[in-house]
Coordinates of C-alpha atoms and ligand atoms in Angstrom, one line a residue:
X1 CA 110.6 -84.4 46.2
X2 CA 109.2 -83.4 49.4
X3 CA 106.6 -81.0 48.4
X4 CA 105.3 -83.8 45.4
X5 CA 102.3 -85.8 47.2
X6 CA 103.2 -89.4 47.6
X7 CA 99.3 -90.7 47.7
X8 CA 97.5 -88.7 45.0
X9 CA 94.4 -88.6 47.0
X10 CA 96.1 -86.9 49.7
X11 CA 95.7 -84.0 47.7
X12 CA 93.4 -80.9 47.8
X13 CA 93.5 -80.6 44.0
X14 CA 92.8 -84.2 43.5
X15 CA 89.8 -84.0 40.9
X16 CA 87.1 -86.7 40.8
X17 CA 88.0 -90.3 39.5
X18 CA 87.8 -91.2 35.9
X19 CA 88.8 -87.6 34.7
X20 CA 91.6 -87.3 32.1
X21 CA 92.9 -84.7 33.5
X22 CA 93.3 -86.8 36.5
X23 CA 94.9 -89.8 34.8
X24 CA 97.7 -87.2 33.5
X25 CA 98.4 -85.7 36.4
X26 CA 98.7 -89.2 38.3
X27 CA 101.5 -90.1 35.2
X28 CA 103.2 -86.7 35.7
X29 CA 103.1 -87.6 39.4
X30 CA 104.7 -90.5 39.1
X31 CA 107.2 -90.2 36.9
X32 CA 108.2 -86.6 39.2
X33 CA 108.4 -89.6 42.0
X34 CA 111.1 -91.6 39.8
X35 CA 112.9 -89.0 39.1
X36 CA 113.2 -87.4 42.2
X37 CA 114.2 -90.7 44.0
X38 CA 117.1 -91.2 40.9
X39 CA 118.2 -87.6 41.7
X40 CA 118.5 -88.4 45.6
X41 CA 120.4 -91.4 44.8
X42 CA 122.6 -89.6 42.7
X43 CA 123.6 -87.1 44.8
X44 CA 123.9 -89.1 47.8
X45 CA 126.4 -91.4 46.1
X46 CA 128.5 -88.2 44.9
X47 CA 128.2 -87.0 48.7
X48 CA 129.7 -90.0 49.6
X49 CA 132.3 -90.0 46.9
X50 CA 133.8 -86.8 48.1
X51 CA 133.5 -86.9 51.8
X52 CA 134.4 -90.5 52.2
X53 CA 133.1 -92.6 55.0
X54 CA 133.1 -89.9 57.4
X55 CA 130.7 -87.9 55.7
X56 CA 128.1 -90.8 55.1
X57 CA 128.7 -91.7 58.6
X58 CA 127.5 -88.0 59.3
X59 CA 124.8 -88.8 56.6
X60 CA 123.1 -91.7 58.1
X61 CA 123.5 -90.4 61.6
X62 CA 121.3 -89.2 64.0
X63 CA 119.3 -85.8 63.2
X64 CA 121.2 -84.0 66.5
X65 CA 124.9 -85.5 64.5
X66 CA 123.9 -84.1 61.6
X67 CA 123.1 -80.1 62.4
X68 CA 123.2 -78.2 65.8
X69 CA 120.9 -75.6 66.1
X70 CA 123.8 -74.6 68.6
X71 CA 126.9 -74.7 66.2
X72 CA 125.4 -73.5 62.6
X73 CA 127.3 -74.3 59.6
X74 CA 129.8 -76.1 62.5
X75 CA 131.3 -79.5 61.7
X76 CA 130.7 -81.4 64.8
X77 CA 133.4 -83.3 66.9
X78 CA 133.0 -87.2 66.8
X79 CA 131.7 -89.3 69.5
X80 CA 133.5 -91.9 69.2
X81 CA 130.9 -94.1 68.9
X82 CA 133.0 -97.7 67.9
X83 CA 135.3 -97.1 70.8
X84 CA 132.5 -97.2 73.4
X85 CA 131.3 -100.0 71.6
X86 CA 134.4 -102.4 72.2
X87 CA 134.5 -101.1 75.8
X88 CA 131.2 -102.8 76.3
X89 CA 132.1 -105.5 74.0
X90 CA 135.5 -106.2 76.4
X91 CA 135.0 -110.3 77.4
X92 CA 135.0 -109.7 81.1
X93 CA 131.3 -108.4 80.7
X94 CA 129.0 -111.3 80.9
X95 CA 126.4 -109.4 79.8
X96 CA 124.1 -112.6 79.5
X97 CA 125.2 -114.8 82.4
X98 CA 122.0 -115.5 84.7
X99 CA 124.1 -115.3 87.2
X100 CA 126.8 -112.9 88.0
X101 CA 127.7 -114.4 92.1
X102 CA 131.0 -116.0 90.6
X103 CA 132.2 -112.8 89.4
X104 CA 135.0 -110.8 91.4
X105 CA 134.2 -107.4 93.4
X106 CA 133.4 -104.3 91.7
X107 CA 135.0 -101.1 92.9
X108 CA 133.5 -97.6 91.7
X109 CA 134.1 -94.2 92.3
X110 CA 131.1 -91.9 90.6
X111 CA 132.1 -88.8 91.7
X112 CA 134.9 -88.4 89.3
X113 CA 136.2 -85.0 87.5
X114 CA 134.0 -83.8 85.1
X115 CA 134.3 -80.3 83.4
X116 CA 137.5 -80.2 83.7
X117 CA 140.4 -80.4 80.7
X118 CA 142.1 -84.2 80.3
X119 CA 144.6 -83.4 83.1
X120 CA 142.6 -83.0 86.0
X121 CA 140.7 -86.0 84.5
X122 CA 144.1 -88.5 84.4
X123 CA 145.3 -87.5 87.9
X124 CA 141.9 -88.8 89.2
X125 CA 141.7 -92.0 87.0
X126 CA 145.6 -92.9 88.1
X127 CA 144.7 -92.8 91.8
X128 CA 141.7 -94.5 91.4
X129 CA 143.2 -97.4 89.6
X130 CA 145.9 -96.9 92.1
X131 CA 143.7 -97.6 94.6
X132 CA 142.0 -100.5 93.3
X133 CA 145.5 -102.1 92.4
X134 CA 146.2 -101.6 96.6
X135 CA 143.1 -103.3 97.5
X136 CA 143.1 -106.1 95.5
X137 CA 147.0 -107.0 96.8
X138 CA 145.9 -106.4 100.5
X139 CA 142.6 -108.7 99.9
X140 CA 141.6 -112.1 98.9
X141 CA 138.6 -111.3 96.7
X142 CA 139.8 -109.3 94.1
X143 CA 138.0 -106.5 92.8
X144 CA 137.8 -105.0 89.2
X145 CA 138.0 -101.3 89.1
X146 CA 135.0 -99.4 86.7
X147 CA 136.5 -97.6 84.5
X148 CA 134.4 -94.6 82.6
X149 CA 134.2 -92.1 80.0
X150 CA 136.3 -88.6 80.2
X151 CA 133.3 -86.4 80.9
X152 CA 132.6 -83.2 80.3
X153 CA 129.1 -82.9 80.7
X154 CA 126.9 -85.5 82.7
X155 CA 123.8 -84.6 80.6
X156 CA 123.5 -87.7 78.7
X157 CA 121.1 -85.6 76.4
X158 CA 123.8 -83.2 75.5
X159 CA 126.3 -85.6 73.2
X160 CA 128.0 -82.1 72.4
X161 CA 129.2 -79.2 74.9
X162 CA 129.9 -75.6 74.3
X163 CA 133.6 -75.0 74.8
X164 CA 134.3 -71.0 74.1
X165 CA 131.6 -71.1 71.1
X166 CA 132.9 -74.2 69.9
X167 CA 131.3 -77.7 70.4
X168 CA 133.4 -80.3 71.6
X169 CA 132.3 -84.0 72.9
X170 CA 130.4 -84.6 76.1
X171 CA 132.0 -87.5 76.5
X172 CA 135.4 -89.8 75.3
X173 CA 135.7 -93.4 76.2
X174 CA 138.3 -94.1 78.3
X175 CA 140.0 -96.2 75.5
X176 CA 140.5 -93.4 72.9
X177 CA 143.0 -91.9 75.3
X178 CA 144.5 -94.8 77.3
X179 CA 145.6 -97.9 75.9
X180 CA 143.4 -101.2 76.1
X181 CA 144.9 -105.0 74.9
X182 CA 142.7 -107.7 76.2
X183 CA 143.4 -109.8 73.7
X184 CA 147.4 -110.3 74.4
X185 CA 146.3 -110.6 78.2
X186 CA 148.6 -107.6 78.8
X187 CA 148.9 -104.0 79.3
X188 CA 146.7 -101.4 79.6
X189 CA 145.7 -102.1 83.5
X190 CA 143.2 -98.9 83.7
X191 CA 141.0 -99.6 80.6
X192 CA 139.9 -103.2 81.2
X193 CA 143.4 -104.6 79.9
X194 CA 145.6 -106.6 82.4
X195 CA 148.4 -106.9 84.8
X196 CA 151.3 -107.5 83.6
X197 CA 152.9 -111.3 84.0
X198 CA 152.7 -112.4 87.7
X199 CA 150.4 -109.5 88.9
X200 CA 147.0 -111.1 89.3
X201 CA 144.0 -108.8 89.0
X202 CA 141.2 -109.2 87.3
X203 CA 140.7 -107.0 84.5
X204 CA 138.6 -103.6 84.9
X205 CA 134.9 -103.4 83.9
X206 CA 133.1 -100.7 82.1
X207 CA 130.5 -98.6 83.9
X208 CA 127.5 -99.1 82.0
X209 CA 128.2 -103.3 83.3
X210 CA 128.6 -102.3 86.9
X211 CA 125.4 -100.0 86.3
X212 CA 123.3 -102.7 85.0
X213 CA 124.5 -105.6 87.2
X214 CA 124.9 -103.7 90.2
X215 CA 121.1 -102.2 89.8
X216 CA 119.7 -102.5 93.5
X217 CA 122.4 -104.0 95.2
X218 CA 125.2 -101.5 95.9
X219 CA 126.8 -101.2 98.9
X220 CA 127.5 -97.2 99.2
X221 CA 130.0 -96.1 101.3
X222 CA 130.2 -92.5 102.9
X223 CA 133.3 -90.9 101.2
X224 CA 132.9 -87.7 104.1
X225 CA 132.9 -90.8 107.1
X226 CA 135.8 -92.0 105.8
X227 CA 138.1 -88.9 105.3
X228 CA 137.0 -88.0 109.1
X229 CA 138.5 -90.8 110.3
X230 CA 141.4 -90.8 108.0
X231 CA 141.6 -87.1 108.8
X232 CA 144.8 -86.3 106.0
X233 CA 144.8 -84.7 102.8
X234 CA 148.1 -86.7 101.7
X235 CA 147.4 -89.8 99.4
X236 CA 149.3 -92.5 101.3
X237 CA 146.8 -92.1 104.3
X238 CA 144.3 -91.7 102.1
X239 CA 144.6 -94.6 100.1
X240 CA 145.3 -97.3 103.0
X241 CA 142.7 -96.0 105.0
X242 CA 140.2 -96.9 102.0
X243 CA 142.4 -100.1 101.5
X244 CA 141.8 -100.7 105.0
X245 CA 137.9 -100.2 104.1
X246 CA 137.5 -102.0 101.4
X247 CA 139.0 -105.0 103.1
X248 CA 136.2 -105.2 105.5
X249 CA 133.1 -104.9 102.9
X250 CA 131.9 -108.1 101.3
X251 CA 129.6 -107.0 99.2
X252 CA 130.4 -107.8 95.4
X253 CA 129.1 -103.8 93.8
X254 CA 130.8 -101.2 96.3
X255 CA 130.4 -97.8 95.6
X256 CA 131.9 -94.2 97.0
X257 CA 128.9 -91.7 97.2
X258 CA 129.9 -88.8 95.8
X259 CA 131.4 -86.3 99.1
X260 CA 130.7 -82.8 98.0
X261 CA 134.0 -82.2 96.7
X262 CA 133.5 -85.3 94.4
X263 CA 135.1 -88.4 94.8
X264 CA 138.6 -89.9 96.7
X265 CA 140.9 -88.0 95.4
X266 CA 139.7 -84.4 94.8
X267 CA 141.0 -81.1 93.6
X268 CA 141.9 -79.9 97.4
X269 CA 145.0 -83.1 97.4
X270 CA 145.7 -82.4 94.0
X271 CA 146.5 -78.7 95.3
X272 CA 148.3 -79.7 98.0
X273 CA 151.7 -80.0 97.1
X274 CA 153.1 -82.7 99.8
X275 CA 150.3 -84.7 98.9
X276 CA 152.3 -87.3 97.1
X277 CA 155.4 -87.6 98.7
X278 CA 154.9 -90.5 100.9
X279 CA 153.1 -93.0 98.3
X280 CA 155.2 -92.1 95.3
X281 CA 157.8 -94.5 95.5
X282 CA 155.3 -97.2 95.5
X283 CA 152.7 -95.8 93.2
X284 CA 155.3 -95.0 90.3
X285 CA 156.7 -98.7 90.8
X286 CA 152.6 -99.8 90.6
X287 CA 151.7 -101.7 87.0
X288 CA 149.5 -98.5 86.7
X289 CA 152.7 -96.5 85.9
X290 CA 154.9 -98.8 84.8
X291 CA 152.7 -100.4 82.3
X292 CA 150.8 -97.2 81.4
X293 CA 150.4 -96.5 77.7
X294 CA 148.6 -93.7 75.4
X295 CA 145.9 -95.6 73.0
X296 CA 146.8 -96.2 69.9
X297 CA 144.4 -93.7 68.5
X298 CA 146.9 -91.2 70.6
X299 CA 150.2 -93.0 69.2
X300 CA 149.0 -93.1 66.2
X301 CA 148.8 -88.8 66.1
X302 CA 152.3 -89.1 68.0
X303 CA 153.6 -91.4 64.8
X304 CA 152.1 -88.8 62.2
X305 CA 153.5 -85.8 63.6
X306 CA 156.9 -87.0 64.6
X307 CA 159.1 -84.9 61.9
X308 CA 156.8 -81.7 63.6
X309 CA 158.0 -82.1 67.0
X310 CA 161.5 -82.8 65.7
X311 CA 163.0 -84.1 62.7
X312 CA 164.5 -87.7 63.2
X313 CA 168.4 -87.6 61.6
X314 CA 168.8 -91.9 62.1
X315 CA 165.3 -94.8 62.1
X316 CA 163.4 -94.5 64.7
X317 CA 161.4 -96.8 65.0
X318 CA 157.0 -96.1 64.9
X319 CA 155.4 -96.2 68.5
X320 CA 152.9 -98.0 67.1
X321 CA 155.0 -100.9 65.8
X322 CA 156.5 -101.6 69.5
X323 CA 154.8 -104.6 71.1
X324 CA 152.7 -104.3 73.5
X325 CA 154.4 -105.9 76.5
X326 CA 157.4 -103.3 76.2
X327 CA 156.8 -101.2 79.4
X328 CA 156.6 -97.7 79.6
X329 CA 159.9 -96.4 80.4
X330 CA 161.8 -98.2 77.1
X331 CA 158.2 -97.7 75.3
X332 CA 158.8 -94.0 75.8
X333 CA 162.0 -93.5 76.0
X334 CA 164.0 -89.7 75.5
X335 CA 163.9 -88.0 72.5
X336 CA 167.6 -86.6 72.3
X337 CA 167.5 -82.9 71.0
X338 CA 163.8 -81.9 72.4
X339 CA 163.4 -79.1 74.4
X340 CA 159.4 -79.1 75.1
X341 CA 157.5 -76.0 76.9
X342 CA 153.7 -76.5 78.1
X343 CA 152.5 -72.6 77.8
X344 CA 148.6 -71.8 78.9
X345 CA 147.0 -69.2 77.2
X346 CA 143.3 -68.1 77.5
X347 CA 141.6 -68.8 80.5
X348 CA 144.7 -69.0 82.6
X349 CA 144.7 -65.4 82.0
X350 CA 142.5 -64.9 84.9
X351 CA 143.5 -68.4 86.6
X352 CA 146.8 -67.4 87.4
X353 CA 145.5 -64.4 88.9
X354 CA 143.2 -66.5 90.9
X355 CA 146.1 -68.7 92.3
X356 CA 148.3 -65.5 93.5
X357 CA 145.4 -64.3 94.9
X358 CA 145.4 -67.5 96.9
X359 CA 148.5 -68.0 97.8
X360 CA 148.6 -70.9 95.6
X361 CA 151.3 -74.0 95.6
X362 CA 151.9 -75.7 92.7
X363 CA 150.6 -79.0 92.3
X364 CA 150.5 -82.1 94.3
X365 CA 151.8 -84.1 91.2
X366 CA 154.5 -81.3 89.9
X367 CA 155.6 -81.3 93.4
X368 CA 157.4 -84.7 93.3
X369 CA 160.8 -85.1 95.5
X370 CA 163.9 -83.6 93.6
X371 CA 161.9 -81.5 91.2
X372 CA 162.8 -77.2 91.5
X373 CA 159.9 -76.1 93.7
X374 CA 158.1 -72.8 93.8
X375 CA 158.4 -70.1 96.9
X376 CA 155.2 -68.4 97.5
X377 CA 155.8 -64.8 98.3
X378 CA 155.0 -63.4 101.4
X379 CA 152.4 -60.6 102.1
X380 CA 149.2 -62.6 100.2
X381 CA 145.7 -61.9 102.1
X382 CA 142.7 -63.8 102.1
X383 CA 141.4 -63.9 98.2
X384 CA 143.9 -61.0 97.6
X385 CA 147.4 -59.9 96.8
X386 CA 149.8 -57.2 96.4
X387 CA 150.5 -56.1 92.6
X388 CA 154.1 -57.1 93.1
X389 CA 153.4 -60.4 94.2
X390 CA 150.5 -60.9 91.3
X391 CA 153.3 -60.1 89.0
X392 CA 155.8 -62.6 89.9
X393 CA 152.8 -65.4 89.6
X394 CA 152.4 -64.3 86.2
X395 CA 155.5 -64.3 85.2
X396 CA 155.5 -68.1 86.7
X397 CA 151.9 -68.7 85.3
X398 CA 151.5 -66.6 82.3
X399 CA 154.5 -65.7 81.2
X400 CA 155.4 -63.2 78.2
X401 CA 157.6 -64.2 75.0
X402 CA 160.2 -62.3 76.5
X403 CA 159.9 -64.2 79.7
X404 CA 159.7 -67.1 78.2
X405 CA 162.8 -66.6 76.3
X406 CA 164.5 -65.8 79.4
X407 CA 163.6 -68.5 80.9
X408 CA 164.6 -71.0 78.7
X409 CA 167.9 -69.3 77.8
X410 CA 168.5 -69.8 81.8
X411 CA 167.2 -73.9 81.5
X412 CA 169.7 -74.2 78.9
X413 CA 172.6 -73.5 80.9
X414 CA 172.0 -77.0 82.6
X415 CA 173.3 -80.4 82.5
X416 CA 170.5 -81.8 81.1
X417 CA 170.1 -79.1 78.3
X418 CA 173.4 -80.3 75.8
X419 CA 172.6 -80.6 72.5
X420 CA 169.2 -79.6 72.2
X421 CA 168.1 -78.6 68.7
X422 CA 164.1 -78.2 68.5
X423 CA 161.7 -77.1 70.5
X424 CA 157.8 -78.1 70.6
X425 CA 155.6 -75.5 72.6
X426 CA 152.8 -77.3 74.0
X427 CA 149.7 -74.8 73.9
X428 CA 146.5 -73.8 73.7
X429 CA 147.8 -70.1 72.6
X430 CA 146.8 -68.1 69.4
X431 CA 148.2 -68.7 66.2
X432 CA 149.5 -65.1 66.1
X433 CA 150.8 -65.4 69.7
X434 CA 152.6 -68.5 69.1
X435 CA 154.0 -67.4 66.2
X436 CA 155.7 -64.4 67.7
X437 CA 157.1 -66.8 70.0
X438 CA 158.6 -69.1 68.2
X439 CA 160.2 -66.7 66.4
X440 CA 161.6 -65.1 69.2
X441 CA 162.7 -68.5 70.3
X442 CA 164.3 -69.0 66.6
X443 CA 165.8 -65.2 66.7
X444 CA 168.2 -66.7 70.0
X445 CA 169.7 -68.8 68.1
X446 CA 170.5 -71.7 70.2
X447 CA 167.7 -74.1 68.1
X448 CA 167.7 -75.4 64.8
X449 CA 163.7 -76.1 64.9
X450 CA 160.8 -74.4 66.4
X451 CA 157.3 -75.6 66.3
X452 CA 154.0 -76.2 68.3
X453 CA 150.6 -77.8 69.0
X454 CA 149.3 -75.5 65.7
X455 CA 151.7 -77.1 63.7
X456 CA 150.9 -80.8 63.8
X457 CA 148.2 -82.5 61.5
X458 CA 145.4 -84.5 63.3
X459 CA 142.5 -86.3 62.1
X460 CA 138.7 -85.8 63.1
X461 CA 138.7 -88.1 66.0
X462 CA 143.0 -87.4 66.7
X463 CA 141.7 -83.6 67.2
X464 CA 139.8 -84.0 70.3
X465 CA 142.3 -85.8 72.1
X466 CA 145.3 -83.7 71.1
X467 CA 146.3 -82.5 74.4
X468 CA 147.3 -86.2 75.1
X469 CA 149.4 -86.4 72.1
X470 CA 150.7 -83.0 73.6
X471 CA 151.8 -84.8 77.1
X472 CA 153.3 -87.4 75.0
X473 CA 155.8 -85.5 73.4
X474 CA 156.6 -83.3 76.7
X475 CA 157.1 -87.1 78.7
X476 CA 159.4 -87.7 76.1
X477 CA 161.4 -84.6 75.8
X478 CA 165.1 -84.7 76.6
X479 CA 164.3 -81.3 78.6
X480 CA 160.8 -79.9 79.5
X481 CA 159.5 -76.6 81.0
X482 CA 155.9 -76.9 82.1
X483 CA 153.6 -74.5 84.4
X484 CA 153.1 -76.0 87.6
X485 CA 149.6 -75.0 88.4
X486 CA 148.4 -76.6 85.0
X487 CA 147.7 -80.7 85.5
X488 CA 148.9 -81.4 82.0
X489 CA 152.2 -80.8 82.8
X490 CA 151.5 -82.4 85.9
X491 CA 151.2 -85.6 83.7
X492 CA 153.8 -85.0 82.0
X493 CA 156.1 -84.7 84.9
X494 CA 154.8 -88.0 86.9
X495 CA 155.3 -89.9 83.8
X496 CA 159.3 -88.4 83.2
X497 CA 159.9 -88.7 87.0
X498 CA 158.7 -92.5 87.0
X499 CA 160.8 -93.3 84.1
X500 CA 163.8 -92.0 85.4
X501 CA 164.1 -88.5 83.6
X502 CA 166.9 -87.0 85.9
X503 CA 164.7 -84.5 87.7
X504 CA 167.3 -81.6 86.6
X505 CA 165.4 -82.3 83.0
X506 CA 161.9 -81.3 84.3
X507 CA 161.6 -77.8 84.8
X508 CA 158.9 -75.1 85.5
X509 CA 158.0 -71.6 84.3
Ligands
NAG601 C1 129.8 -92.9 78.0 O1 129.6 -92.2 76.8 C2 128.7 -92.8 75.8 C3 128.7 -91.9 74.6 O2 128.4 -90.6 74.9 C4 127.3 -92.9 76.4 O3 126.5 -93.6 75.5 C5 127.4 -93.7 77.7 O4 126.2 -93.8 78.3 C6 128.4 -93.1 78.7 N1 128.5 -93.9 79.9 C7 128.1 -93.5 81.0 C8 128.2 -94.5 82.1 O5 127.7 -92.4 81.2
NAG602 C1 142.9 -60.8 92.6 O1 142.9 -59.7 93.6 C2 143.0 -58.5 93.0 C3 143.2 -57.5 94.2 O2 144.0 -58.0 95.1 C4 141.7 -58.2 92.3 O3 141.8 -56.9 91.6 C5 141.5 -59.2 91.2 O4 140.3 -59.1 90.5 C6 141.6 -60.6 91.8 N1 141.6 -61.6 90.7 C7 141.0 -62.8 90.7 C8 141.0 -63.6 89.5 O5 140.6 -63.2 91.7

């Protein structure tokens, strides 16, 4: 069709009006047109025929959705476009209200983790919220914490990032990975939902609103002032000092400019192992915990792959058909039988060197009161360390199957171990890899069921968000073995240890 000219005079071969020749080329012309156009049509509806909506989504998108110079031949990941639009469709945006002086305080953090893999991303948002939860108790105008995308890149050219050759999103709304229920008026406090019954605050806010109704007037407050004064790397200082802060600004659009570690809560207190000791009692008994739930875009993948992680023996009833007001603790509840191990691969290869190379503790959050702790070995230098001491960090950090195996044969020998039956591996390993270990894990012969992250069945959208399914199952696990420099198991082991997982039942590589 393309190389047909639509306007016959257009053309260089065009000969003078009133020739025959002309009149029959014009016909020939046109009816090429018709049938061009009924072969386009045709094929486009068989296109859509086969590849469903998806596929004519894909069709009708944007030039950039449809091919990547970047990726050829690549399917692209999805961007999750109807999900950021109900986030700014969420009714405590008054997008069209001349006035916005009656609305409560907004509290934003832009300096939040970007880069980064979904853990390092949900240890920020919980403190965040955290904190915004604290100050609204403390103070009489409330103030609605912004909530905003899981970034990987802050281009907002780039809707697609390279992760090891492969494109993945730039960006997920909030609300594909954390639940969101305005509608019920419960649940879901970090993604604009609310408090649960007799906790008044205000429901959260999406950034693009703060952005657009803050224009001009922000009141920006010097994260690096603050921390001077506060002068602790622990989270309970940390977060009454800003409480403290807060309580004296009056300005409705307060921001934290970005220090140049990034925002409040940075990598150097997630490091530090005591960093949560003193505020956990009250932050795990926060609505943030207590009433945090996966989306149901996450539950959903949960739901689908439940006979993968374990296979049920009695009903069991759906996540996705428990109401919504059912807190966290009964809403997640054990799954009897389930040994789950998170296991790095790739990059943590060289990561784990990195960390015995430093000295390294394991994380703040998988460093809770009660949980098995890790010694560092003496004789580490400054960036360096002693082959015998890089070995035990591996072992710890990137363990072998044979290791593993080890490992877990010694975990079983708890209290907390009887009667398990499967085991999920949590991990970003090789197929090949894997494999080898879960036979090895099969060959002990203490389970009935081995399988792992390659084994479950995701959709398009479910596949991008998989490592939250992954901390699902591990939160529910009757047992679970995580590494404790990674932040997904540190997830994992906030969410057991707040809902009363005896800490015997959380262990670490
Ligand atoms: C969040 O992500 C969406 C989709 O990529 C984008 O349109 C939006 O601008 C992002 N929000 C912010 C505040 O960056
Ligand atoms: C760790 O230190 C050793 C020497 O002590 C060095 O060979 C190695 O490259 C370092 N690795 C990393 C990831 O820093």
């Amino acid at each position: 069709m393309a190389i047909l000219p639509i306007h016959l005079p257009d053309a260089s071969w065009y000969p003078a009006k009133g020739d025959r020749a002309t009149l029959f080329l014009r016909f020939i012309a046109r009816r090429f047109l018709v049938f061009g156009i009924l072969i386009a049509f045709v094929l486009f509806t068989i296109s859509r025929m086969f590849y469903g909506r998806e596929a004519f989504l894909e069709i009708s998108g944007t030039s950039q959705e449809r091919q990547h110079s970047r990726w050829p031949g690549v399917r692209l990941p999805p961007l999750y476009s109807r999900y950021h639009q109900y986030e700014l469709a969420l009714p405590q945006h008054h997008w069209h209200a001349t006035s916005h002086e009656d609305e409560p305080k907004f509290f934003f953090v832009p300096g939040h983790t970007w880069g980064l893999g979904w853990g390092n991303a949900m240890q920020e948002i919980l403190l965040n919220a955290y904190l915004s939860y604290k100050s609204n108790r403390a103070n009489e105008r409330h103030s609605r914490f912004v909530f905003y995308n899981y970034t990987w890149n802050m281009d907002p050219s780039q809707d697609y990032s390279d992760y090891s050759g492969k494109p993945i999103p730039s960006r997920v709304p909030l609300s594909a990975l954390i639940a969101v229920n305005h509608i019920i008026r419960i649940e879901g406090p970090i993604v604009g939902g609310a408090f649960p019954d007799g906790q008044h605050a205000p429901f959260a806010i999406a950034e693009e609103y703060y952005r657009t109704i803050c224009e001009g007037r922000k009141r920006v407050l010097d994260r690096e002032e603050i921390h001077k004064e506060i002068g602790s790397s622990m989270v309970d200082p940390i977060t009454k000092g800003w409480v403290q802060k807060l309580s004296t600004v009056d300005d409705q659009c307060v921001e934290v400019a970005r220090g140049q570690d990034g925002g409040i809560y940075t990598w150097i207190i997630f490091g530090e192992k005591d960093a949560m000791h003193d505020v956990w009692a009250d932050f795990a008994a926060s609505p943030i915990i207590t009433h945090f739930r996966w989306s149901p875009l996450v539950e959903l993948a949960f739901d689908n792959n439940r006979e993968v992680f374990a296979p049920t023996t009695v009903f069991e009833a759906p996540l996705s058909t428990i109401p919504y007001a059912v807190p966290s603790a009964q809403r997640y509840a054990m799954m009897k039988g389930l040994l789950a191990l998170h296991i790095r691969r790739g990059d943590y290869a060289v990561h784990c060197d990195g960390l015995a190379n430093w000295s390294s503790s394991f994380l703040s959050f998988n460093s809770l009161q009660g949980l098995e702790t890790f010694r560092i070995p003496e004789g580490g230098g400054w960036g360096e360390n002693t082959p015998e001491n890089i070995a035990i960090y591996r072992r710890h950090c990137f363990p072998t199957v044979e290791q593993i195996v080890a490992r877990v044969s010694e975990v079983l020998r708890s209290e907390s171990a009887r009667g398990l039956e499967s085991v999920y591996i949590m991990t970003n390993g090789a197929v090949p890899w894997v494999e080898e270990l879960k036979t090895a894990l099969l060959n002990t012969g203490s389970f009935k069921h081995v399988s792992s992250s390659r084994d479950t069945v995701l959709n398009w959208e479910q596949k991008y968000v998989a490592q939250a399914m992954d901390m699902l199952v591990g939160q529910r696990a009757q047992v679970f073995i995580g590494n404790g420099w990674s932040s997904v198991t540190g997830g994992v082991v906030v969410m057991r240890q707040a809902n009363g997982f005896h800490p015997d039942s959380t262990r670490f590589f």
